[in-house]
PDB file of C-alpha atoms in Angstrom:
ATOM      1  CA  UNK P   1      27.078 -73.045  44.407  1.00 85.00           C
ATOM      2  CA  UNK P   2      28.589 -70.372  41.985  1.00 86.00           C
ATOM      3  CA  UNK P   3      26.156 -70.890  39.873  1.00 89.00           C
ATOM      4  CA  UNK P   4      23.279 -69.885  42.006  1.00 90.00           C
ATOM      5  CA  UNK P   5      25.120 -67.622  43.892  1.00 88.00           C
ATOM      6  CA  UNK P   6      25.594 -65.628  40.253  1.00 89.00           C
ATOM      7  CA  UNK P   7      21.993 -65.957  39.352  1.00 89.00           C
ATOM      8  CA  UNK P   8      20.626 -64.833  42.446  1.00 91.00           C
ATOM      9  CA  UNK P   9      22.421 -61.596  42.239  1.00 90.00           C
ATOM     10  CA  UNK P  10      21.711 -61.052  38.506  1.00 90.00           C
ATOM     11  CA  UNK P  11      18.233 -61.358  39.200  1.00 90.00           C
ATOM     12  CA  UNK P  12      18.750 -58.717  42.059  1.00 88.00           C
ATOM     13  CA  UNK P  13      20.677 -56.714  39.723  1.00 86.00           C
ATOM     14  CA  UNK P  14      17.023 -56.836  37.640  1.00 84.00           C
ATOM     15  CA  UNK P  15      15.193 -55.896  40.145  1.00 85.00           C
ATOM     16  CA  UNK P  16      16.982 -53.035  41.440  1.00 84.00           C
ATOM     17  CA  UNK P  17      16.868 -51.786  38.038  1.00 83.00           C
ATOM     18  CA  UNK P  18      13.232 -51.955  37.399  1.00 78.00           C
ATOM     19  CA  UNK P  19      12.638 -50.424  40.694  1.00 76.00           C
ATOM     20  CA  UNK P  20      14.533 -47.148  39.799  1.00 74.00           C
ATOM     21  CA  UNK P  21      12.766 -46.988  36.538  1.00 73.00           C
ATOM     22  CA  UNK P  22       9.430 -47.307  37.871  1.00 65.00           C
ATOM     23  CA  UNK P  23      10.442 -44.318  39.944  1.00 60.00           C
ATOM     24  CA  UNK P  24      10.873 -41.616  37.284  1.00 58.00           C
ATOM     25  CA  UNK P  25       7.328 -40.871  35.359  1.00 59.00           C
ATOM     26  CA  UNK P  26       7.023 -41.414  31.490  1.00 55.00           C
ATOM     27  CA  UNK P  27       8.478 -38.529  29.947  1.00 56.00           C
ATOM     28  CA  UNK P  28       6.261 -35.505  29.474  1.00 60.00           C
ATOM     29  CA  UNK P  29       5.525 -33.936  26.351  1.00 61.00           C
ATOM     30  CA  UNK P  30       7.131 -30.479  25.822  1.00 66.00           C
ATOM     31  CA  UNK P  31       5.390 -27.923  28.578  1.00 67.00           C
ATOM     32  CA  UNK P  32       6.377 -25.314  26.328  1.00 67.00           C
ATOM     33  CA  UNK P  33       5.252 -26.174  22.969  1.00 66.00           C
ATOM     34  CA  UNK P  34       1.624 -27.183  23.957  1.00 64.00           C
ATOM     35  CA  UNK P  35       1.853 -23.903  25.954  1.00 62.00           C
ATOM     36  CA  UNK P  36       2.944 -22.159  22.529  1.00 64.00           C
ATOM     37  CA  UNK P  37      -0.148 -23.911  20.575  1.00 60.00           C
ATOM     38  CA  UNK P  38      -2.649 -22.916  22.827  1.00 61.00           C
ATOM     39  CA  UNK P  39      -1.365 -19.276  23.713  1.00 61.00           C
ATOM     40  CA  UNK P  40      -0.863 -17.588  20.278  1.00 66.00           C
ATOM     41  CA  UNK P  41      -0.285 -13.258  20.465  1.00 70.00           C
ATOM     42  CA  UNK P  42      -2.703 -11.414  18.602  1.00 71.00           C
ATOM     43  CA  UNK P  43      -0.927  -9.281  15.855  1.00 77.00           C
ATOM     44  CA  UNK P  44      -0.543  -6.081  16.224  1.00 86.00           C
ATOM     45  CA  UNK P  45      -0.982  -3.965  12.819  1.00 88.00           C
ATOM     46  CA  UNK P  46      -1.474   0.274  12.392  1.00 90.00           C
ATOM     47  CA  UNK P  47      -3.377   2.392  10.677  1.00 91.00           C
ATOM     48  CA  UNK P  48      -2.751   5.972   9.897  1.00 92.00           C
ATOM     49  CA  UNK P  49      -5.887   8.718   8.585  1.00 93.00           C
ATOM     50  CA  UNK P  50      -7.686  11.703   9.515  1.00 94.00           C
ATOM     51  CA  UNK P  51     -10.374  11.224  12.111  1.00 93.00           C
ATOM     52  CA  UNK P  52     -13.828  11.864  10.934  1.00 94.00           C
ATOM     53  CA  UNK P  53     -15.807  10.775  14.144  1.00 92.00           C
ATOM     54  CA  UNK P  54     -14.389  10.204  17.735  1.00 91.00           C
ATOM     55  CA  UNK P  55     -16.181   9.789  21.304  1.00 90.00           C
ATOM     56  CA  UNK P  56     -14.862   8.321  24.565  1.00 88.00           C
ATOM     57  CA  UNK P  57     -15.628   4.804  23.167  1.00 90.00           C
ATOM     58  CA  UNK P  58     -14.671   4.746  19.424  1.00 92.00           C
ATOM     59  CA  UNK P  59     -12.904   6.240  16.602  1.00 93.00           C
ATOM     60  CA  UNK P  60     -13.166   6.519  12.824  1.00 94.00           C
ATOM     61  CA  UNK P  61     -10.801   7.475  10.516  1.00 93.00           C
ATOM     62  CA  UNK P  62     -10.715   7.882   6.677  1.00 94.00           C
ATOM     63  CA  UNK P  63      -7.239   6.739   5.284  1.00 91.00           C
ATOM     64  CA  UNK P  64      -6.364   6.361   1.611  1.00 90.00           C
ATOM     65  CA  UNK P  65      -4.820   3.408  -0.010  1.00 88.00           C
ATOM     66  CA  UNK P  66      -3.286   3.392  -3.696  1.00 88.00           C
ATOM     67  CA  UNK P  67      -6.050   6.163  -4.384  1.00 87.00           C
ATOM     68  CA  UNK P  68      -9.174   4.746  -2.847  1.00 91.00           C
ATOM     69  CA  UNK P  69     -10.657   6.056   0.934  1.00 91.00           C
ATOM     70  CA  UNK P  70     -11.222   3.652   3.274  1.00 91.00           C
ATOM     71  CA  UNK P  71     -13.159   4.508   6.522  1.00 92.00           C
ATOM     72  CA  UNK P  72     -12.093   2.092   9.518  1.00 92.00           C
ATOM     73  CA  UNK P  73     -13.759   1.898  12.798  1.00 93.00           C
ATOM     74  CA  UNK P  74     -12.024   0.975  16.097  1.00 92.00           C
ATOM     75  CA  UNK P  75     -13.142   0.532  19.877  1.00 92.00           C
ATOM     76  CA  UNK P  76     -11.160   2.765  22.520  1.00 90.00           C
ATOM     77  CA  UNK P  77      -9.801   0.773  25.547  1.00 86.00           C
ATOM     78  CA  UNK P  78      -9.375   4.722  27.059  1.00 86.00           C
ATOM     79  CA  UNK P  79     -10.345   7.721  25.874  1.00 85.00           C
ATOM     80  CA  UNK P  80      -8.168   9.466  23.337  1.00 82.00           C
ATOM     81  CA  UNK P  81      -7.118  12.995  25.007  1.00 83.00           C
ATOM     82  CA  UNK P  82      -6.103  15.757  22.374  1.00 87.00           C
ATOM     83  CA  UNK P  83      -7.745  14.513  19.214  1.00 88.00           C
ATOM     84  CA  UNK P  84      -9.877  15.809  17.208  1.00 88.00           C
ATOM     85  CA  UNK P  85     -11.421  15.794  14.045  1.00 90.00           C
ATOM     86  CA  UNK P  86      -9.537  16.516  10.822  1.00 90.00           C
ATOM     87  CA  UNK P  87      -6.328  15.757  13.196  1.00 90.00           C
ATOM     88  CA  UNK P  88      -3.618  12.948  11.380  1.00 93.00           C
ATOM     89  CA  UNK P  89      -3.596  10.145  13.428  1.00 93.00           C
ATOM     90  CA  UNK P  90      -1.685   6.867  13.931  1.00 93.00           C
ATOM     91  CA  UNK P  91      -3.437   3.598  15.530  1.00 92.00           C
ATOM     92  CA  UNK P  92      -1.758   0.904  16.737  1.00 92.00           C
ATOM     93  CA  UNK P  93      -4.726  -1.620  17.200  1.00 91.00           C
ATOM     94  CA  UNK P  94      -5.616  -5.599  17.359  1.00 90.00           C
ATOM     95  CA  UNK P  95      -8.632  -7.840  16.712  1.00 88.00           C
ATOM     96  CA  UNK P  96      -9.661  -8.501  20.174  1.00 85.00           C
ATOM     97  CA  UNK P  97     -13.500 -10.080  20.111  1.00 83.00           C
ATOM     98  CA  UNK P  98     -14.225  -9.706  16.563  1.00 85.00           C
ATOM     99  CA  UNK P  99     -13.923  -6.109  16.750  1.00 88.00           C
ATOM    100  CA  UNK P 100     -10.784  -3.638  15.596  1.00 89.00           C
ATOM    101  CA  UNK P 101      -9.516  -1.876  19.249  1.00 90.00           C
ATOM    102  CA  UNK P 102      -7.019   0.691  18.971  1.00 90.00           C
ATOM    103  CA  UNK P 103      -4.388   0.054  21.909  1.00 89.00           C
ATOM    104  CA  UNK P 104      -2.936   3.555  21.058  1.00 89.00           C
ATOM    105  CA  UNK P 105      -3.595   6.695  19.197  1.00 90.00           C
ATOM    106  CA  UNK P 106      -1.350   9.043  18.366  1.00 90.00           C
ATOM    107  CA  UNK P 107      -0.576  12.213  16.419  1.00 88.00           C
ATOM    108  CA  UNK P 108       2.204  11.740  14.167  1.00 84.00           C
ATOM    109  CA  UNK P 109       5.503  14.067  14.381  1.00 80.00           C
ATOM    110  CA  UNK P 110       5.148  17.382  12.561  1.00 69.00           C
ATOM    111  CA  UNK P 111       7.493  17.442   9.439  1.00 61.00           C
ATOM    112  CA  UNK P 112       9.475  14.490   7.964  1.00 58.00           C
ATOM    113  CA  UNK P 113      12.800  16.941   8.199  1.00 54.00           C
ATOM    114  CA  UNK P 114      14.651  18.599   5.582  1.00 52.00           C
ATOM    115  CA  UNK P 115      15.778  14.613   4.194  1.00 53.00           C
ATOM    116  CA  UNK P 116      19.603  14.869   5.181  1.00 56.00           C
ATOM    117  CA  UNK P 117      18.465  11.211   6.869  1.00 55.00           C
ATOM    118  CA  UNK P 118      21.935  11.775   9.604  1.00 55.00           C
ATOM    119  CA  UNK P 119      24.303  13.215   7.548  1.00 60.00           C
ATOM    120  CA  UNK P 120      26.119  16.043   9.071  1.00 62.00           C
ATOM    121  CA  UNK P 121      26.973  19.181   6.921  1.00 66.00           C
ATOM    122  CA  UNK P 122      30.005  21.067   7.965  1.00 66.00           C
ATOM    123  CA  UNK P 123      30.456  24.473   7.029  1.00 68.00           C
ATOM    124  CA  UNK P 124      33.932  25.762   5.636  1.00 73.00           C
ATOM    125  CA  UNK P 125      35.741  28.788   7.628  1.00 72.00           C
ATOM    126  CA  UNK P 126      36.572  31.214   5.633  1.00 73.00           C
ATOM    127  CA  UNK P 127      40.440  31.682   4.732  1.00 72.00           C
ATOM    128  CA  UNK P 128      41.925  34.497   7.029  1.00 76.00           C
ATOM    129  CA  UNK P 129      42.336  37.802   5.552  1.00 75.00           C
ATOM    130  CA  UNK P 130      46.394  38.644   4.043  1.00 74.00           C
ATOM    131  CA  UNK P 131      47.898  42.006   5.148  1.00 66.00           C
TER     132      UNK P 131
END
């Protein structure tokens, strides 16, 4: 009578168990890494020049590398205000639809400074005066 008392609860035990498994769904492949495959950021890369040719949808610029002129084309997403040509620009821009598309244009800062990079100069005081 042991005997079959013990079986019949093991086998309940087994059941049981199997039940609760069935319960929780086979595990799911990382949400974020096949979001991460399929959703990559388009890189983001500059250009600095003078602008030879702008209107409300486009810009060109000439900029020099290592000695040779290169003249680079982008698509506006808004019209550039206060630029014109022969003015030193800086374009951030990506490669959205096979074209180049300037996300922003912008004049660079007037002078680089006088190089002191942050270091602070401090001026001596003259020694006072003996009478």
């Amino acid at each position: 009578m042991k005997k079959i008392l013990v079986c019949i609860s093991s086998v309940l035990y087994f059941v049981a168990a199997l039940a609760f498994a069935a319960d929780r769904p086979a595990a799911e492949p990382n949400q974020r890494a096949i979001l991460k495959a399929t959703m990559q950021k388009a890189a983001k890369m500059n250009a600095s020049g003078k602008v030879v040719e702008i209107s409300d949808t486009s810009i060109k610029i000439e900029r020099r590398i290592k000695g040779n002129t290169e003249v680079m084309e982008f698509a506006l997403e808004s019209p550039a205000r206060d630029i014109v040509v022969n003015d030193s620009v800086k374009i951030d821009y990506i490669m959205k639809d096979g074209r180049l598309t300037a996300s922003r244009v912008s004049k660079p800062k007037a002078g680089k400074g006088s190089g002191n990079h942050g270091t602070k100069q401090i001026k001596e005081k003259p020694a006072p005066a003996v009478k």
